[in-house]
PDB file of N, CA and C in Angstrom:
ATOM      1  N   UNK A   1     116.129-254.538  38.988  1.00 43.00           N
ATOM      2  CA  UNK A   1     115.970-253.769  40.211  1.00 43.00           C
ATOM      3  C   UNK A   1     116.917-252.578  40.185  1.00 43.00           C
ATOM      4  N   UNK A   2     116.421-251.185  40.363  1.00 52.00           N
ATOM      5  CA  UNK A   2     117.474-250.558  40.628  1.00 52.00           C
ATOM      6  C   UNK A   2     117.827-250.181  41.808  1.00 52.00           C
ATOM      7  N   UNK A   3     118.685-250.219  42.419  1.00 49.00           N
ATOM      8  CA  UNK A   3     119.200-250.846  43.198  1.00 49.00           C
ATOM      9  C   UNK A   3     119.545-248.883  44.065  1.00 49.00           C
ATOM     10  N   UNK A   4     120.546-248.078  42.865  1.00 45.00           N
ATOM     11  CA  UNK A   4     119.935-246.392  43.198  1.00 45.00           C
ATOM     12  C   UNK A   4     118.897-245.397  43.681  1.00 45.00           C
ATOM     13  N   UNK A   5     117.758-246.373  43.308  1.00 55.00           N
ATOM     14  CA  UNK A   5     116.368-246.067  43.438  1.00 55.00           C
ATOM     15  C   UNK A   5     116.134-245.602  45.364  1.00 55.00           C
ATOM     16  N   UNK A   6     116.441-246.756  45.812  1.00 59.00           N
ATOM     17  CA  UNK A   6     116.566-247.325  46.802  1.00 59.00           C
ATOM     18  C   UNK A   6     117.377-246.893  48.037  1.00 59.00           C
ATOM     19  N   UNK A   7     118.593-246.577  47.721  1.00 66.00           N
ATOM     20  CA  UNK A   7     119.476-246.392  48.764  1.00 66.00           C
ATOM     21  C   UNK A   7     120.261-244.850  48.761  1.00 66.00           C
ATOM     22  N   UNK A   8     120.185-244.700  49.594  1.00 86.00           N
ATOM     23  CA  UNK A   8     120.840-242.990  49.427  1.00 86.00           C
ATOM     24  C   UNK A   8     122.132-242.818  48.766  1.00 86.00           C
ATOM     25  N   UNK A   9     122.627-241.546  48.085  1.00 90.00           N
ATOM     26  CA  UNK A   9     123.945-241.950  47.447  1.00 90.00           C
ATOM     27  C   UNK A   9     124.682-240.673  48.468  1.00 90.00           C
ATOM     28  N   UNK A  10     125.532-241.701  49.071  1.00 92.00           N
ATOM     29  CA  UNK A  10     126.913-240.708  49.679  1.00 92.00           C
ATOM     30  C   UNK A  10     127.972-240.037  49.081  1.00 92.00           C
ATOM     31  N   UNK A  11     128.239-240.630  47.913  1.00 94.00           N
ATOM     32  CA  UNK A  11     129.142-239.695  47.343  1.00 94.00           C
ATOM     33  C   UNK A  11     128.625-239.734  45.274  1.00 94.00           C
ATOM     34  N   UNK A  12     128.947-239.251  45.051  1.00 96.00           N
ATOM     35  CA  UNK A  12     129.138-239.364  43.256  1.00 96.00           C
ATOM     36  C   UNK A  12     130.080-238.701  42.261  1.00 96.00           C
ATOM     37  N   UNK A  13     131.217-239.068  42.347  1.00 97.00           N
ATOM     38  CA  UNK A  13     131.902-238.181  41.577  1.00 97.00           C
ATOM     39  C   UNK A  13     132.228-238.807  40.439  1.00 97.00           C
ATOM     40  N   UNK A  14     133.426-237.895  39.550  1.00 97.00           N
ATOM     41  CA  UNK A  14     133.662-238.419  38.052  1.00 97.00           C
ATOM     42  C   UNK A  14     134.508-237.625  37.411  1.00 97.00           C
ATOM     43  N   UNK A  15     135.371-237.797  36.672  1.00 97.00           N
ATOM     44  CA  UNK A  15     135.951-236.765  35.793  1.00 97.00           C
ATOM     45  C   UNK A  15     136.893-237.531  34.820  1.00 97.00           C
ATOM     46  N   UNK A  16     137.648-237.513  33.824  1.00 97.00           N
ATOM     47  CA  UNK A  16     138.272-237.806  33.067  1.00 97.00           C
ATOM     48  C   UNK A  16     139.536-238.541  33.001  1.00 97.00           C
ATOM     49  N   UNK A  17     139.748-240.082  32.680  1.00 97.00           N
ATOM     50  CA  UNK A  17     140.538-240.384  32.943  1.00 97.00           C
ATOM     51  C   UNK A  17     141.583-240.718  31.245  1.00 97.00           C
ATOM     52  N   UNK A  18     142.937-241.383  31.614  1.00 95.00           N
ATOM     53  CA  UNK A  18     143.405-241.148  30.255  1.00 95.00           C
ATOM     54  C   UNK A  18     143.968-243.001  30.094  1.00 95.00           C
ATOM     55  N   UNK A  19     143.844-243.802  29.207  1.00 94.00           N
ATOM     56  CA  UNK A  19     144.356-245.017  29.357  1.00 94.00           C
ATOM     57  C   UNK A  19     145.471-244.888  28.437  1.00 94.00           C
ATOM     58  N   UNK A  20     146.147-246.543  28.816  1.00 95.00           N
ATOM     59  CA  UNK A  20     147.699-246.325  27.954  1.00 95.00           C
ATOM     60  C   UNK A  20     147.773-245.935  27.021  1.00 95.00           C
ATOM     61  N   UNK A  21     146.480-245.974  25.955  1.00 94.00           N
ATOM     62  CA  UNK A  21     146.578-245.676  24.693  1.00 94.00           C
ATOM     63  C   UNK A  21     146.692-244.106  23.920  1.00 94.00           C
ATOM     64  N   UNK A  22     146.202-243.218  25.253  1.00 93.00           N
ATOM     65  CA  UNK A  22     146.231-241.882  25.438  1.00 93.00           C
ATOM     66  C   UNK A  22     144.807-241.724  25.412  1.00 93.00           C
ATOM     67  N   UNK A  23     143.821-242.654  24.974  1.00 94.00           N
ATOM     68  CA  UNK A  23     142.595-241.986  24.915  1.00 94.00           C
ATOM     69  C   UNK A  23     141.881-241.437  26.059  1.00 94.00           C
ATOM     70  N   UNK A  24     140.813-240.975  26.019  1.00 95.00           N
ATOM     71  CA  UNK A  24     140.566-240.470  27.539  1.00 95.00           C
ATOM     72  C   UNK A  24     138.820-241.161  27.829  1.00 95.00           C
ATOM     73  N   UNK A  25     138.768-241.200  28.491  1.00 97.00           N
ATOM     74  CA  UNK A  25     137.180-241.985  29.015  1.00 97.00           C
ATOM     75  C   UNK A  25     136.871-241.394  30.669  1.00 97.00           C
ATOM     76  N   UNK A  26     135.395-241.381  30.489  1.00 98.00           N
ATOM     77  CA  UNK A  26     134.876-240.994  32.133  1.00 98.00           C
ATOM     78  C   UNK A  26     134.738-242.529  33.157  1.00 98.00           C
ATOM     79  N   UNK A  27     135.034-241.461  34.131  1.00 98.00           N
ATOM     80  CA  UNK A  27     135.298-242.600  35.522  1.00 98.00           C
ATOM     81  C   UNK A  27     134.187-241.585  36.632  1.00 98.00           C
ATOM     82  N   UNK A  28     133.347-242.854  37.006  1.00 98.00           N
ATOM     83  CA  UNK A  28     132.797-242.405  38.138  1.00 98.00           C
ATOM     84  C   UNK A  28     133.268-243.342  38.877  1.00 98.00           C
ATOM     85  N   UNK A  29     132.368-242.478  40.216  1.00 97.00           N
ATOM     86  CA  UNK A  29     132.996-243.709  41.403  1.00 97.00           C
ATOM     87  C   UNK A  29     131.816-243.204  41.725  1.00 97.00           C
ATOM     88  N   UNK A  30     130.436-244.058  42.707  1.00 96.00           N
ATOM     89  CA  UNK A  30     129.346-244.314  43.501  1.00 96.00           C
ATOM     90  C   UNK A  30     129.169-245.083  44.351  1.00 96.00           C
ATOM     91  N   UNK A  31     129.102-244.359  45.397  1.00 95.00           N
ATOM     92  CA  UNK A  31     129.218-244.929  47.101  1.00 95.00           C
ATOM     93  C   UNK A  31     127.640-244.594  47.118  1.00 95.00           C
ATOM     94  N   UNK A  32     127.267-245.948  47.375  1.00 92.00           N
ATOM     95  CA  UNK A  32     125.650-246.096  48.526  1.00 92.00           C
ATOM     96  C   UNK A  32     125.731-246.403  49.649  1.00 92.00           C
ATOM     97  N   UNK A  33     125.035-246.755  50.314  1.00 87.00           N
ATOM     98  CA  UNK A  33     124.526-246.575  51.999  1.00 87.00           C
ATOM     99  C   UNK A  33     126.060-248.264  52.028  1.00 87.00           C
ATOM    100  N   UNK A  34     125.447-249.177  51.472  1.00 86.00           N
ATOM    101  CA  UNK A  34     125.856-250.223  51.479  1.00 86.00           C
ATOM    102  C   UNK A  34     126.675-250.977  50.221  1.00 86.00           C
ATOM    103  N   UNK A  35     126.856-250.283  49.286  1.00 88.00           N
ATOM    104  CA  UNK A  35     127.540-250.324  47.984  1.00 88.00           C
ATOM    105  C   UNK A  35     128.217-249.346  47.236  1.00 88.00           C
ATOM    106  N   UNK A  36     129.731-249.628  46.762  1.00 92.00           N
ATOM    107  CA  UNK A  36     130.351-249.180  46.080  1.00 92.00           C
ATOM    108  C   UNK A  36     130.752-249.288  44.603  1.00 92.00           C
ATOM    109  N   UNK A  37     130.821-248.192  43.879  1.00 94.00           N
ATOM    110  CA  UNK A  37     131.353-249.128  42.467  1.00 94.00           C
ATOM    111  C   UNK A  37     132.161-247.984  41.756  1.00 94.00           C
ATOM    112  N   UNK A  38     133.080-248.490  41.278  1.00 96.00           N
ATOM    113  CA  UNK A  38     134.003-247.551  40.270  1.00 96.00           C
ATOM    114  C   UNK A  38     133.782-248.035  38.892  1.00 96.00           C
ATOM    115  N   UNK A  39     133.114-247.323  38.194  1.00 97.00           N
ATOM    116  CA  UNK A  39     133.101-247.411  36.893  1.00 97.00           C
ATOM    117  C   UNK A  39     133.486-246.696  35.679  1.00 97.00           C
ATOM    118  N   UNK A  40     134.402-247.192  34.805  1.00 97.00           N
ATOM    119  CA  UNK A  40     135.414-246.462  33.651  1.00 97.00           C
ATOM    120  C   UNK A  40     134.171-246.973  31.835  1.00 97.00           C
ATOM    121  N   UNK A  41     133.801-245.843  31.927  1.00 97.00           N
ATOM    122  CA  UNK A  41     133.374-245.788  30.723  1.00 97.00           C
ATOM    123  C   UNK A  41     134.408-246.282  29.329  1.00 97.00           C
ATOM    124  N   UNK A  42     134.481-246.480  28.394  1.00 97.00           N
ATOM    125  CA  UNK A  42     135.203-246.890  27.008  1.00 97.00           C
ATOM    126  C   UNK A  42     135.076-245.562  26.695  1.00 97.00           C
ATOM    127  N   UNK A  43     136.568-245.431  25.834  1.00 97.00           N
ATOM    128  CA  UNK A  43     136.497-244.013  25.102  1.00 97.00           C
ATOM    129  C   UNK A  43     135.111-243.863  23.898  1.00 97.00           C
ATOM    130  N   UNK A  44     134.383-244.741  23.549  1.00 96.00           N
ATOM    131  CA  UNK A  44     133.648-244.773  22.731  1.00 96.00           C
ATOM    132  C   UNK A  44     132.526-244.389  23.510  1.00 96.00           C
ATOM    133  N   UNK A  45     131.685-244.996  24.393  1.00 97.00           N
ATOM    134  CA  UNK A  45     130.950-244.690  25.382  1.00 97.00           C
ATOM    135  C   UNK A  45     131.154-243.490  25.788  1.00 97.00           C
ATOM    136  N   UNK A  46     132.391-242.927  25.902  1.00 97.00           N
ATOM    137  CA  UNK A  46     132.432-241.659  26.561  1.00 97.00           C
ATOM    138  C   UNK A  46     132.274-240.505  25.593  1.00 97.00           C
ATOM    139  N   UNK A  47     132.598-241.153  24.379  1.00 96.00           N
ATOM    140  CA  UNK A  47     132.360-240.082  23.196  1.00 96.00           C
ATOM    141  C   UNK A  47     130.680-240.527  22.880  1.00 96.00           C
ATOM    142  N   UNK A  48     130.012-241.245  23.540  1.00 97.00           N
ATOM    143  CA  UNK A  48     128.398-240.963  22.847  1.00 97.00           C
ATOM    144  C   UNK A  48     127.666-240.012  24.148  1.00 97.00           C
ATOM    145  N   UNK A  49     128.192-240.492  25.421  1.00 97.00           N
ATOM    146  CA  UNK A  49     127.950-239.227  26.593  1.00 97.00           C
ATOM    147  C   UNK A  49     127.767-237.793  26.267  1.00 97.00           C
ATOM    148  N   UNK A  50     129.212-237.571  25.283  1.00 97.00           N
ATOM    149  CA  UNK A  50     129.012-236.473  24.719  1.00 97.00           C
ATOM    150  C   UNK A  50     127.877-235.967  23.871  1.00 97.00           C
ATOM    151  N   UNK A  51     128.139-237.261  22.709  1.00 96.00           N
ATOM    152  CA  UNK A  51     127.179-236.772  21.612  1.00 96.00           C
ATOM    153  C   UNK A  51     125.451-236.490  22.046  1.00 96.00           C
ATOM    154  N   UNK A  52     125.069-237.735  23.285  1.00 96.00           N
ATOM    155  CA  UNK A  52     123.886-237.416  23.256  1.00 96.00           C
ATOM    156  C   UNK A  52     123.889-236.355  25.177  1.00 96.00           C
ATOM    157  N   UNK A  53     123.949-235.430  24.938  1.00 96.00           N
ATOM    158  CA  UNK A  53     124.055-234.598  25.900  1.00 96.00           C
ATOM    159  C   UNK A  53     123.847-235.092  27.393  1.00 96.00           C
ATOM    160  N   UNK A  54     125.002-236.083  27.336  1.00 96.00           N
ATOM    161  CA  UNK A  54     125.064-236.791  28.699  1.00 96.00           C
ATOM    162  C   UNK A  54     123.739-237.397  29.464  1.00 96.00           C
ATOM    163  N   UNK A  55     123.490-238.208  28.314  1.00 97.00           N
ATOM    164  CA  UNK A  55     122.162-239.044  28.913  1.00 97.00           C
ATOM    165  C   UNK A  55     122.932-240.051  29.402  1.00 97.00           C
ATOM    166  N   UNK A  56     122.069-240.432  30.953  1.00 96.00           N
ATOM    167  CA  UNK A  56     122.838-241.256  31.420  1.00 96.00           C
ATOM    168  C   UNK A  56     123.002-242.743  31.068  1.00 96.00           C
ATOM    169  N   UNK A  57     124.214-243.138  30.933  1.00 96.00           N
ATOM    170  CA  UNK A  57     124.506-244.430  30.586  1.00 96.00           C
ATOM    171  C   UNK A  57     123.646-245.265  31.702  1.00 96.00           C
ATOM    172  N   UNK A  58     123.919-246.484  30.626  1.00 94.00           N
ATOM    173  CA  UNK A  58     123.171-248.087  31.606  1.00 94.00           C
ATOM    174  C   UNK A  58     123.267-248.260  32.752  1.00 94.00           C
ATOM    175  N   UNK A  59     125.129-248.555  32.325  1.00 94.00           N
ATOM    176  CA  UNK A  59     126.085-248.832  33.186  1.00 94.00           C
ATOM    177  C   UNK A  59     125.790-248.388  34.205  1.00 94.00           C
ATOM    178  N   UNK A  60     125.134-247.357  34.916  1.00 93.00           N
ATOM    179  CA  UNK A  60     125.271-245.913  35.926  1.00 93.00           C
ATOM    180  C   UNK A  60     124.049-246.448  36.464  1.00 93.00           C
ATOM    181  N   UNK A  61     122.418-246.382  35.628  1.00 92.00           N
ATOM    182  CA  UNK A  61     121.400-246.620  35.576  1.00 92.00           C
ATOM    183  C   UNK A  61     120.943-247.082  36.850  1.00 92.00           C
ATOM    184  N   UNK A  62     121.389-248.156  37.119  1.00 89.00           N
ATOM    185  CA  UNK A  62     121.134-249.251  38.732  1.00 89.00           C
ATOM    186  C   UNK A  62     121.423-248.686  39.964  1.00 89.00           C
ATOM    187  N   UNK A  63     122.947-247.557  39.797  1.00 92.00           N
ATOM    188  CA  UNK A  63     123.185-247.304  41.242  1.00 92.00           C
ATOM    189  C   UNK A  63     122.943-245.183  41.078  1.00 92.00           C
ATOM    190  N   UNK A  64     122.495-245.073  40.672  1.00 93.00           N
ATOM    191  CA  UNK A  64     122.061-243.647  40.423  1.00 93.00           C
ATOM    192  C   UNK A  64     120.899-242.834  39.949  1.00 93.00           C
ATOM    193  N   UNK A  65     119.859-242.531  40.967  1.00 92.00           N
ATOM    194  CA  UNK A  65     118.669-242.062  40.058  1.00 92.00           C
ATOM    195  C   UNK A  65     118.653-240.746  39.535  1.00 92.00           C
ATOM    196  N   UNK A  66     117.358-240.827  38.567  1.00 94.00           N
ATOM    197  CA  UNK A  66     117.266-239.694  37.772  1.00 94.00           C
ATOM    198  C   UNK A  66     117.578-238.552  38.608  1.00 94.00           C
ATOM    199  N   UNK A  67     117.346-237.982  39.176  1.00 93.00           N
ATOM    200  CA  UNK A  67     116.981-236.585  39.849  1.00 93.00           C
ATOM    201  C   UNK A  67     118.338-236.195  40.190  1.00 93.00           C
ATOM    202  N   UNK A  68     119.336-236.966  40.588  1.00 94.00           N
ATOM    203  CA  UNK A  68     120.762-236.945  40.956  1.00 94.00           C
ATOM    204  C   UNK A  68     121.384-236.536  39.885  1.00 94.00           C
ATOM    205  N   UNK A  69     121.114-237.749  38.601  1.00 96.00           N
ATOM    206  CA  UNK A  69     121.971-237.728  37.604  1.00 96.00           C
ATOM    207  C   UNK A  69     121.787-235.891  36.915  1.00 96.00           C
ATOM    208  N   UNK A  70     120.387-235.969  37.127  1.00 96.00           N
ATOM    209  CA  UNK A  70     120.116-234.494  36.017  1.00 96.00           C
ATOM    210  C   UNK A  70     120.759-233.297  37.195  1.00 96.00           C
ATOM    211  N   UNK A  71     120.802-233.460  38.171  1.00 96.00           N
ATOM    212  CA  UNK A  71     121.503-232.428  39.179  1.00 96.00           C
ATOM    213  C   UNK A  71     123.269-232.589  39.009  1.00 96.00           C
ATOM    214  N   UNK A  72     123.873-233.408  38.062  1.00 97.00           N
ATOM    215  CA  UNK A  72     124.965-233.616  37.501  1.00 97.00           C
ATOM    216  C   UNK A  72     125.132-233.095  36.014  1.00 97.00           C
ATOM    217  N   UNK A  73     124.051-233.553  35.708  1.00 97.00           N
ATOM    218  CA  UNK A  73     124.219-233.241  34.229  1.00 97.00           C
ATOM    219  C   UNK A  73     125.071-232.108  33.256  1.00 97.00           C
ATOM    220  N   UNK A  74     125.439-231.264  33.872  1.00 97.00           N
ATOM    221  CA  UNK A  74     125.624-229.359  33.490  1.00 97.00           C
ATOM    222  C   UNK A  74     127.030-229.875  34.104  1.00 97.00           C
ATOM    223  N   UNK A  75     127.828-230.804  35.233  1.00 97.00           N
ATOM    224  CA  UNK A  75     129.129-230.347  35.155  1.00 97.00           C
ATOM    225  C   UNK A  75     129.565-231.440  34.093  1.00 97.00           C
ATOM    226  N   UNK A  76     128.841-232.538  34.250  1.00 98.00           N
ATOM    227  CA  UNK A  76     129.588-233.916  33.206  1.00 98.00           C
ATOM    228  C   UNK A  76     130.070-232.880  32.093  1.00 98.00           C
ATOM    229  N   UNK A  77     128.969-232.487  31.600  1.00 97.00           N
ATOM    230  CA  UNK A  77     128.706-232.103  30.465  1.00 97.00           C
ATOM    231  C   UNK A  77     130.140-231.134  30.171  1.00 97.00           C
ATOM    232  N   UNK A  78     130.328-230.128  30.906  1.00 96.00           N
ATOM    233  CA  UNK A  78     131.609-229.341  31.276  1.00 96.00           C
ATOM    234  C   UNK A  78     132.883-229.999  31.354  1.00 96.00           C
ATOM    235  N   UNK A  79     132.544-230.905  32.056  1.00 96.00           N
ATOM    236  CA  UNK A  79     133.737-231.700  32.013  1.00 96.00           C
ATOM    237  C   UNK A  79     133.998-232.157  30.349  1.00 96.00           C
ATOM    238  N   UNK A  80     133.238-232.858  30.071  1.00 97.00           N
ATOM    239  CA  UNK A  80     133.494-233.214  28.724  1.00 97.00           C
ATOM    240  C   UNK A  80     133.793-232.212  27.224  1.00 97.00           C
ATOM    241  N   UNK A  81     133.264-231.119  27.682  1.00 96.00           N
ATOM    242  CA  UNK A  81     133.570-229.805  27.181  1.00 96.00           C
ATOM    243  C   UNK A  81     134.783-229.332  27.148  1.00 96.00           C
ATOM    244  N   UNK A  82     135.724-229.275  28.047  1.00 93.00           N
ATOM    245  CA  UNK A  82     136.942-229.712  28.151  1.00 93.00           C
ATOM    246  C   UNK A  82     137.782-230.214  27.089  1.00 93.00           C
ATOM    247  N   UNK A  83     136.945-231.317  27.275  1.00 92.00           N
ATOM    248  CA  UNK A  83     138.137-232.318  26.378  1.00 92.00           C
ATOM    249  C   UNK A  83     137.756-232.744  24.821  1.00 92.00           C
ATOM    250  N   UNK A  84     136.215-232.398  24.623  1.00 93.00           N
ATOM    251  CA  UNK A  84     135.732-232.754  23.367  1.00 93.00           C
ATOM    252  C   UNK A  84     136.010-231.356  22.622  1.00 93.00           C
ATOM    253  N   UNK A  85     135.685-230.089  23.153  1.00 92.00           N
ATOM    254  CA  UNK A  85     136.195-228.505  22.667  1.00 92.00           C
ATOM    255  C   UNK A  85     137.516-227.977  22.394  1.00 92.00           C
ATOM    256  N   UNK A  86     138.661-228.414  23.246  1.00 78.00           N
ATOM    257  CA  UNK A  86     139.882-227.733  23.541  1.00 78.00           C
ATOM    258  C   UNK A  86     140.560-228.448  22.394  1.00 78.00           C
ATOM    259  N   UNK A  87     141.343-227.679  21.601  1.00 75.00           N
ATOM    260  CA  UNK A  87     141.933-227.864  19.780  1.00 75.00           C
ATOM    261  C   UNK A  87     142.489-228.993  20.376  1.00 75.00           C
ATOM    262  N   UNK A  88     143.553-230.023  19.418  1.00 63.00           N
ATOM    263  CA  UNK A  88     144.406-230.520  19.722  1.00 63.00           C
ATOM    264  C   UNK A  88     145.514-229.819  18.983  1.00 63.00           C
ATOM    265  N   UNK A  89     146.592-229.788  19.552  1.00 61.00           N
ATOM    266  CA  UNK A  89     148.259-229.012  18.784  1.00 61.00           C
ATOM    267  C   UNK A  89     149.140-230.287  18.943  1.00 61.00           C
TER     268      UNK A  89
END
């Protein structure tokens, strides 16, 4: 069931988080009418976001529909641009 399909989404945000290890992985957070969820992608997961031009993960799949996600798509993507583009020194 998807469960996104269904219920209006009040908020959707996301941007880059960094764990102890230094790596960095995406974090959304999705508020529905009646459900919340914070979800932290794996730096691995977050590096295939990249690779496949931010198709949306599974994980996401249930509480977020298409039409939303692709009206996201262009900043994820930026966002991750960021951090997959910028050299390391």
């Amino acid at each position: 069931m998807n469960i996104g399909k269904n219920l209006k989404i009040k908020r959707f945000t996301y941007r880059l988080r960094q764990d102890k290890n230094g790596d960095h992985y995406a974090w959304f957070e999705i508020r529905l009418q009646r459900q919340s969820s914070k979800i932290g992608l794996t730096p691995a997961d977050t590096e295939e976001l990249w690779i496949t031009n931010a198709e949306m993960p599974t994980v996401v799949a249930d509480l977020v529909d298409d039409r939303t996600w692709d009206a996201h798509r262009k900043p994820i993507l930026e966002m991750l641009a960021t951090h997959y583009l910028t050299p390391f020194y």
